[in-house]
Coordinates of C-alpha atoms in Angstrom, one line a residue:
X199 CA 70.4 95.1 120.7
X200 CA 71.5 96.5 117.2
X201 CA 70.4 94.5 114.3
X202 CA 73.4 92.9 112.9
X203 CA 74.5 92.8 109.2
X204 CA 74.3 89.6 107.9
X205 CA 77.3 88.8 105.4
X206 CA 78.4 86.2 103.4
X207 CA 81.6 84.4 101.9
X208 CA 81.4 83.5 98.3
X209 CA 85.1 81.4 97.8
X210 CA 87.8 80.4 100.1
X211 CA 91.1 81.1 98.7
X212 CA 94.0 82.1 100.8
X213 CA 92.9 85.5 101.3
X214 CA 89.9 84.3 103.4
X215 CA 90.9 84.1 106.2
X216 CA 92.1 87.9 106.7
X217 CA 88.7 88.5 105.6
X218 CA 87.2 86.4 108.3
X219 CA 89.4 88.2 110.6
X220 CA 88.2 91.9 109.2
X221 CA 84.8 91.2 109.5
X222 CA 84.8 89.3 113.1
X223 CA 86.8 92.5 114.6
X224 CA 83.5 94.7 113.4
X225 CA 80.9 93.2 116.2
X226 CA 78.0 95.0 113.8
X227 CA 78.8 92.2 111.5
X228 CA 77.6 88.0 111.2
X229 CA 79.0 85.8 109.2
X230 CA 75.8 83.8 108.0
X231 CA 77.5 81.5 105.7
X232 CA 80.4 80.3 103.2
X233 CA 80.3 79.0 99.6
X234 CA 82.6 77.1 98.0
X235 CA 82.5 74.1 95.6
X236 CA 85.8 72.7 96.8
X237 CA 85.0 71.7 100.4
X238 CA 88.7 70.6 101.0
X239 CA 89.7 74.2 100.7
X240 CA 87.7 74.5 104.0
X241 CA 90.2 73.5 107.3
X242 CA 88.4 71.6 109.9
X243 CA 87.9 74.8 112.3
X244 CA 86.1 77.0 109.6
X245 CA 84.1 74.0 108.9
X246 CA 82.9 73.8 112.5
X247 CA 82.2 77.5 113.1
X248 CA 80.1 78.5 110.0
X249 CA 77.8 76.9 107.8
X250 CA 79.4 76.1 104.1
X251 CA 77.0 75.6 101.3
X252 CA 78.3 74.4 97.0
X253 CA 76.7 77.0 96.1
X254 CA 75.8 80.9 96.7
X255 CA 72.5 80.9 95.3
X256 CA 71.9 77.9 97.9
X257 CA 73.4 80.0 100.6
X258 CA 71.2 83.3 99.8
X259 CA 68.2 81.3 99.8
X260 CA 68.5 80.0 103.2
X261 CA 70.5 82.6 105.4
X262 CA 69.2 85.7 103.3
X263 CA 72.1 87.7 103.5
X264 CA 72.7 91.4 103.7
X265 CA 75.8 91.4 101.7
X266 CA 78.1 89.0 99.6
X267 CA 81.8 89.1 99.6
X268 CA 83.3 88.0 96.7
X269 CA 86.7 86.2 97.2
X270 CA 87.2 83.7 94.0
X271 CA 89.6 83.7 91.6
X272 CA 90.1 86.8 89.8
X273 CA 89.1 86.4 86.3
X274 CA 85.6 85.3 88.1
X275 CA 84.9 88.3 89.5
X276 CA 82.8 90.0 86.8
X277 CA 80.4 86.8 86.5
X278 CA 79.7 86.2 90.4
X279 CA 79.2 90.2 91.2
X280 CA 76.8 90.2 88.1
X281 CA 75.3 86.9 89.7
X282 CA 75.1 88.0 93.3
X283 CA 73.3 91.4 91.7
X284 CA 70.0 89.6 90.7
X285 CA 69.9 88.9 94.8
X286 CA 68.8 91.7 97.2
X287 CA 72.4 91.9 98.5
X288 CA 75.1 94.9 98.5
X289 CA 78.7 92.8 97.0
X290 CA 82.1 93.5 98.0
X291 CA 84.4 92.6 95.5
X292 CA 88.3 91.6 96.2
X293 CA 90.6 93.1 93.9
X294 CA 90.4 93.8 91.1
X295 CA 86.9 94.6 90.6
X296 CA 86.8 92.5 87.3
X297 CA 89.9 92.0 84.6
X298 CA 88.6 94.3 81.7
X299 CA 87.8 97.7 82.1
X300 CA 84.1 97.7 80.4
X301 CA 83.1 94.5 82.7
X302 CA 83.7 96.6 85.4
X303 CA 82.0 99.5 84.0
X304 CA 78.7 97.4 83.7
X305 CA 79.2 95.9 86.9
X306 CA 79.3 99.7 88.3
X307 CA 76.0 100.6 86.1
X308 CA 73.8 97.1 87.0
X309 CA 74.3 98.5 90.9
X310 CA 73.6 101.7 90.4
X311 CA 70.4 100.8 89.1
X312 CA 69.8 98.3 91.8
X313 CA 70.5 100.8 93.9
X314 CA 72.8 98.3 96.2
X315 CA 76.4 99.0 97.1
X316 CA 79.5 97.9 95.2
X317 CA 82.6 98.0 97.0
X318 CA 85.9 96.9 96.3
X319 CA 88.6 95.6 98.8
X320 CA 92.2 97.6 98.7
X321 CA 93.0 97.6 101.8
X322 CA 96.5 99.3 101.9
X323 CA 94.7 102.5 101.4
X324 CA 94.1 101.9 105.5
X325 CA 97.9 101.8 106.6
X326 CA 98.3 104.5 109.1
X327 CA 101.5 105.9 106.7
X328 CA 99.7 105.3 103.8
X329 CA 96.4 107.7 105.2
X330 CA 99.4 110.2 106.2
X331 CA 100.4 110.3 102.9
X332 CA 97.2 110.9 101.5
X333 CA 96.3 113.7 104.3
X334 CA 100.1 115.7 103.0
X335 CA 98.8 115.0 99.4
X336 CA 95.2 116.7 100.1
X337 CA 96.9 119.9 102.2
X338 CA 99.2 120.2 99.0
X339 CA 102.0 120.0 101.3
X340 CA 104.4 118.9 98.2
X341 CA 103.5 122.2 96.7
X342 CA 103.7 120.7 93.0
X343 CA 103.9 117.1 92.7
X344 CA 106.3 116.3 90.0
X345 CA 106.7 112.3 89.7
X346 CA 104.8 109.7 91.8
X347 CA 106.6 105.4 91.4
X348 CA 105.0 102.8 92.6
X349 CA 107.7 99.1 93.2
X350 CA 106.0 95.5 93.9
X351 CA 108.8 93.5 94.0
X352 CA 108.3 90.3 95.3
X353 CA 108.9 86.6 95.1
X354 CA 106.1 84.2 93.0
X355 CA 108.0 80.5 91.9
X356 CA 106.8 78.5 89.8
X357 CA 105.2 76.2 93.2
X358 CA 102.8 79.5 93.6
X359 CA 101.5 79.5 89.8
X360 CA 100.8 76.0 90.4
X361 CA 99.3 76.0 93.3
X362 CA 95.8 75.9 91.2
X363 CA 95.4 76.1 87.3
X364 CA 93.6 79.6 87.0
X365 CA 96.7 81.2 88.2
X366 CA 99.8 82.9 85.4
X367 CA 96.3 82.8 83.1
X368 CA 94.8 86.0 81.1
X369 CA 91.7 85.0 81.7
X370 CA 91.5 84.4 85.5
X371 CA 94.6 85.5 86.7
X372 CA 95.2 89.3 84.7
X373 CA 99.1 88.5 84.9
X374 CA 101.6 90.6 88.1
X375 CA 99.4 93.8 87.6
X376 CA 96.0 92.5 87.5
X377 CA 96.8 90.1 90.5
X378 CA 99.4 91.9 92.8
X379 CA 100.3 95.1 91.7
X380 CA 96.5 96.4 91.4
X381 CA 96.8 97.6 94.9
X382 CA 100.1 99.8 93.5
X383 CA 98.1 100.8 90.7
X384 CA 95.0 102.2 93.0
X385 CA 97.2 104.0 94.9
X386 CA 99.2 106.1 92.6
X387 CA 96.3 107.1 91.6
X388 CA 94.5 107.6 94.4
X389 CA 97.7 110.1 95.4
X390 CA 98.1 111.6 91.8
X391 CA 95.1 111.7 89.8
X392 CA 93.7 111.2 86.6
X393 CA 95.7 109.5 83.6
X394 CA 96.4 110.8 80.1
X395 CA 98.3 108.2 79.0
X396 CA 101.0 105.0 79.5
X397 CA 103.8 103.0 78.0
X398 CA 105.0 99.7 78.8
X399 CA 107.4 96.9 78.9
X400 CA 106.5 93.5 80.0
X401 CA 108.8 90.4 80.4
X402 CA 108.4 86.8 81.4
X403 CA 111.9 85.3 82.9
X404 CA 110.9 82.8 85.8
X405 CA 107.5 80.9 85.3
X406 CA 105.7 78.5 82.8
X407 CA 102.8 80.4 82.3
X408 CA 101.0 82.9 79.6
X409 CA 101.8 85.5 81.6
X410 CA 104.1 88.4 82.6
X411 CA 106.3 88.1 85.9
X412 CA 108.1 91.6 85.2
X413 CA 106.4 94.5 84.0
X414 CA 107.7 98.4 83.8
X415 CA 105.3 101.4 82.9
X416 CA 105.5 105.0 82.4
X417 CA 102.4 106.7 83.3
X418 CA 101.6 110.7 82.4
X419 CA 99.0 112.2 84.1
X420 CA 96.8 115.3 83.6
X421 CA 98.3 117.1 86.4
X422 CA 101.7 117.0 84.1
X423 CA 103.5 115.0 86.3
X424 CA 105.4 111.6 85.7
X425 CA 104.4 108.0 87.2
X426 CA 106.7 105.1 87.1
X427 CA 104.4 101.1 88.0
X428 CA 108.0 98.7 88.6
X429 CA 105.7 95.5 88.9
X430 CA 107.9 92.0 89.2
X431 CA 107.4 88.6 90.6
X432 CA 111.2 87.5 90.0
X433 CA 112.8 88.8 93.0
X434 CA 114.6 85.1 94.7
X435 CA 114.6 84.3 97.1
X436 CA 111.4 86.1 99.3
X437 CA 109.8 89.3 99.1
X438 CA 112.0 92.5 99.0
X439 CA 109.3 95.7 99.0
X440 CA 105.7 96.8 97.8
X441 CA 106.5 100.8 98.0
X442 CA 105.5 104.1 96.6
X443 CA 107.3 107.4 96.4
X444 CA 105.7 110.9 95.9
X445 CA 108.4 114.0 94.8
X446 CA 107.4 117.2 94.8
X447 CA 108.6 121.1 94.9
X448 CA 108.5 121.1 98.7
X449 CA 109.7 118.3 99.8
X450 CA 109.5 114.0 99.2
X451 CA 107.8 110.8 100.7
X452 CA 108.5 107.3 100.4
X453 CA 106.6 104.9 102.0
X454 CA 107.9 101.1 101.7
X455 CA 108.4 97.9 103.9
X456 CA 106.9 95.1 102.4
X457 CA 103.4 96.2 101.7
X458 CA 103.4 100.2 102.6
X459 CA 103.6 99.9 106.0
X460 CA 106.7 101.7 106.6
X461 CA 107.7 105.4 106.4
X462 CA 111.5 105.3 104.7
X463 CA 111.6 108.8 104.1
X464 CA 109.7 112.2 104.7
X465 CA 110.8 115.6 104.1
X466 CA 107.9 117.7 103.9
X467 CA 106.7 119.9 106.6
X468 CA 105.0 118.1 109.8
X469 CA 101.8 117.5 109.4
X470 CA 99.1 118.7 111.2
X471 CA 97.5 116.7 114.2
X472 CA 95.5 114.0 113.0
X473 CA 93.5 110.9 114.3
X474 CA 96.5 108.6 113.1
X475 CA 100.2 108.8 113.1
X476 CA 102.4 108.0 110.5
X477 CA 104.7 106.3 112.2
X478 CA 106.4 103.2 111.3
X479 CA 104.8 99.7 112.9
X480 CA 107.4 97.7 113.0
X481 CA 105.6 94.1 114.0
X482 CA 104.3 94.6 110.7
X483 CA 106.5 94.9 108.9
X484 CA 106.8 91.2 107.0
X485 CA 102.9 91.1 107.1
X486 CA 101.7 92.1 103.3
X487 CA 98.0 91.9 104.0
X488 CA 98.6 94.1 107.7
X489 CA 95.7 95.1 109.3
X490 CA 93.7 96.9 106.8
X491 CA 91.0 94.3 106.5
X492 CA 89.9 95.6 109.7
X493 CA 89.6 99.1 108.6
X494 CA 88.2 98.2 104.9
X495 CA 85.3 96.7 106.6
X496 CA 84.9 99.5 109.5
X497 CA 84.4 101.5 106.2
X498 CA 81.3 98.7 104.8
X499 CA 79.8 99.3 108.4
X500 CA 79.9 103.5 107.8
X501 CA 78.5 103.3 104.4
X502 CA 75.8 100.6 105.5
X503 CA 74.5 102.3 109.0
X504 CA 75.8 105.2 109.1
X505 CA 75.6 106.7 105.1
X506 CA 79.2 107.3 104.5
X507 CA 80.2 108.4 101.5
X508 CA 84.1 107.9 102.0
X509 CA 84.5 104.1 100.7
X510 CA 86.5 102.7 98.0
X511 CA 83.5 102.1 95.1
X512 CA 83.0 100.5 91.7
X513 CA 84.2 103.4 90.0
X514 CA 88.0 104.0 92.0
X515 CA 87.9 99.9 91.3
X516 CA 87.2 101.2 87.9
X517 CA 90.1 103.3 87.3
X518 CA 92.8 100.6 88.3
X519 CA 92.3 98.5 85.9
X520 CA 91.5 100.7 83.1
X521 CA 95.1 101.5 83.8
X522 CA 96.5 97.5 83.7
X523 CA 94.6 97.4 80.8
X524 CA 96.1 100.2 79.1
X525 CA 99.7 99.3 80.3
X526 CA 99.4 95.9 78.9
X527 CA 98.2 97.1 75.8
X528 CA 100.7 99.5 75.1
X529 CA 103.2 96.6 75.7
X530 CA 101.2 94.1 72.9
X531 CA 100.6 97.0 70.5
X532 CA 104.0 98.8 71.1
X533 CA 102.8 101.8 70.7
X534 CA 101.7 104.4 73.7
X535 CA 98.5 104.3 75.0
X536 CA 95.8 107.2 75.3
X537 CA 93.1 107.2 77.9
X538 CA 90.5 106.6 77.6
X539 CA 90.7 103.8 74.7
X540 CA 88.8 101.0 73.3
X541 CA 89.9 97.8 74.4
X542 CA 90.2 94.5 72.6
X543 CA 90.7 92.2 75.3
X544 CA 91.2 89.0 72.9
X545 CA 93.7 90.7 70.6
X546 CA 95.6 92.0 73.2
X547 CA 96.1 88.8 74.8
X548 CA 96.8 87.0 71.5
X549 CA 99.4 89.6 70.8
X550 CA 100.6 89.4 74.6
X551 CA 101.1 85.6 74.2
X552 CA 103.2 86.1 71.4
X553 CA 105.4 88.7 72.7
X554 CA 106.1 87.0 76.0
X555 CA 106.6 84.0 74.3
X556 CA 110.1 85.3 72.5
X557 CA 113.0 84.6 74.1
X558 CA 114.2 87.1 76.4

């Protein structure tokens, strides 16, 4: 019998359970253990099937763990990976990697040199039309890619942001990019490239909170082409789309649904035969997490046992929010934004207070 890889829960926020449900669909996995301060977070049926500890450091100690996955609140991230890293354990880190762009650079640097993994969950990169995508992009079938958008917009009322206090907070929340629209973010990049530089517009309409609900971007990129992030929480009353679009000299794609898990629209030449087809899966089509939990940590298992190379690190975790960073600069400085730039995370969200804080 294969040795199993032992793995670990550090929080238990609503995301949890599609983690629980990723890693128990990879049999090379065990879930040794969960930590989480709050108990009552913890149904009765989670409570019964795995051990739950206060504490990580308590867990690690007892159940030894091959890997930590980190699922608190955002603005945490940074401290618990850095934690987790004086442990012998690989981390996987929910998005975003951290909230500032030089936490994550460190956090990329202290596992380098610990020479333990760092990977970080975006799982729409796994939705079958979202790999077909990417497959057209890398055979250049667009010829010259001229403009690449990226639209979240969904519903988030005021019950959501109050659900628990970190959330609609700078510090542990990183506003509707840092929380939501990250996963828009990685992938516009992931399909177009490097950034040279962004402007931006933020808004707050709907909530009581410090921060944005709306936010608009335009991104340039190094290729030449144009990137539009639409990024909104406001839509009443439910979710409307989380989509992307890619134009380019040959042809144009758009995938959309709710979470990009729907082709709307494809004009380039078919593409070759490949192990997944980009059709549209239609039971999921309401579902904004989908499957690709199950495929993020297929990838973990690869990279673990089998030395891939092909997993979504530190440094693509990087990237994204180097870019929130710079959009929501641009928005509190007014001014447009060059990568790569020194950010001044407690002046930017002084002056992002104040602007949000105007009346529309």
């Amino acid at each position: 019998m294969k040795k199993k890889i032992k793995i670990a829960l550090m929080g238990f926020g609503r995301i949890a359970k599609k983690h629980i449900i990723g890693i128990n669909k990879n049999k090379d996995f065990q879930i040794v253990g969960i930590a989480e301060k709050d108990f009552s977070k913890i149904d009765h049926q989670i409570k019964k099937k795995y051990k739950v500890y206060k504490n990580i450091e308590q867990l690690i100690r007892f159940e030894e763990p091959d890997i930590v996955s980190i699922l608190t609140e955002s603005g945490n991230h940074y401290k618990d990976a850095k934690l987790i890293s004086n442990f012998n354990c690989h981390v996987i880190v929910e998005k975003p990697l951290a909230l500032k762009k030089d936490e994550a650079k460190e956090l990329i640097k202290i596992f380098k040199k610990k020479n333990k993994k760092l990977f970080v969950v975006m799982q729409n990169r796994f939705n079958p039309p979202i790999l077909a995508l990417k497959n057209a992009v890398e055979k250049k079938l667009f010829s010259k890619i001229t403009m690449g958008t990226v639209r979240l917009r969904w519903c988030r009322d005021q019950d959501y942001y109050d659900q628990a206090d970190w959330r609609g907070t700078w510090d542990y929340d990183g506003g509707v990019l840092g929380n939501q629209a990250v996963h828009y973010i990685d992938m516009l990049l992931w399909m177009m490239g490097e950034v040279k530089s962004v402007q931006a517009l933020s808004k707050r309409y709907f909530i009581k909170n410090e921060t944005d609900d709306l936010t608009v971007a335009i991104l340039e990129f190094k290729s030449g082409a144009v990137g539009l992030v639409e990024a909104m929480n406001v839509v009443r009353p439910s979710n409307l789309e989380g989509s992307i679009s890619i134009l380019g000299k040959k042809g144009s794609v758009e995938i959309s649904g709710k979470s990009l898990n729907e082709i709307r629209h494809w004009t380039i030449k078919k593409l070759p035969k490949v192990n997944y087809s980009p059709l549209n899966d239609k039971s999921k089509k309401n579902d904004i997490y989908g499957e690709g939990h199950i495929s993020f940590y297929k990838s973990v298992i690869d990279t673990l046992k089998y030395k891939s190379k092909n997993y979504i690190s530190g440094l693509q975790g990087f990237k994204s929010i180097e870019v929130v960073n710079a959009i929501y600069s641009s928005f509190a400085l007014k001014k447009k934004i060059t990568l790569p730039f020194k950010y001044d995370y407690k002046f930017v969200k002084k002056k992002l207070i104040y602007e949000l804080n105007k009346k529309n």
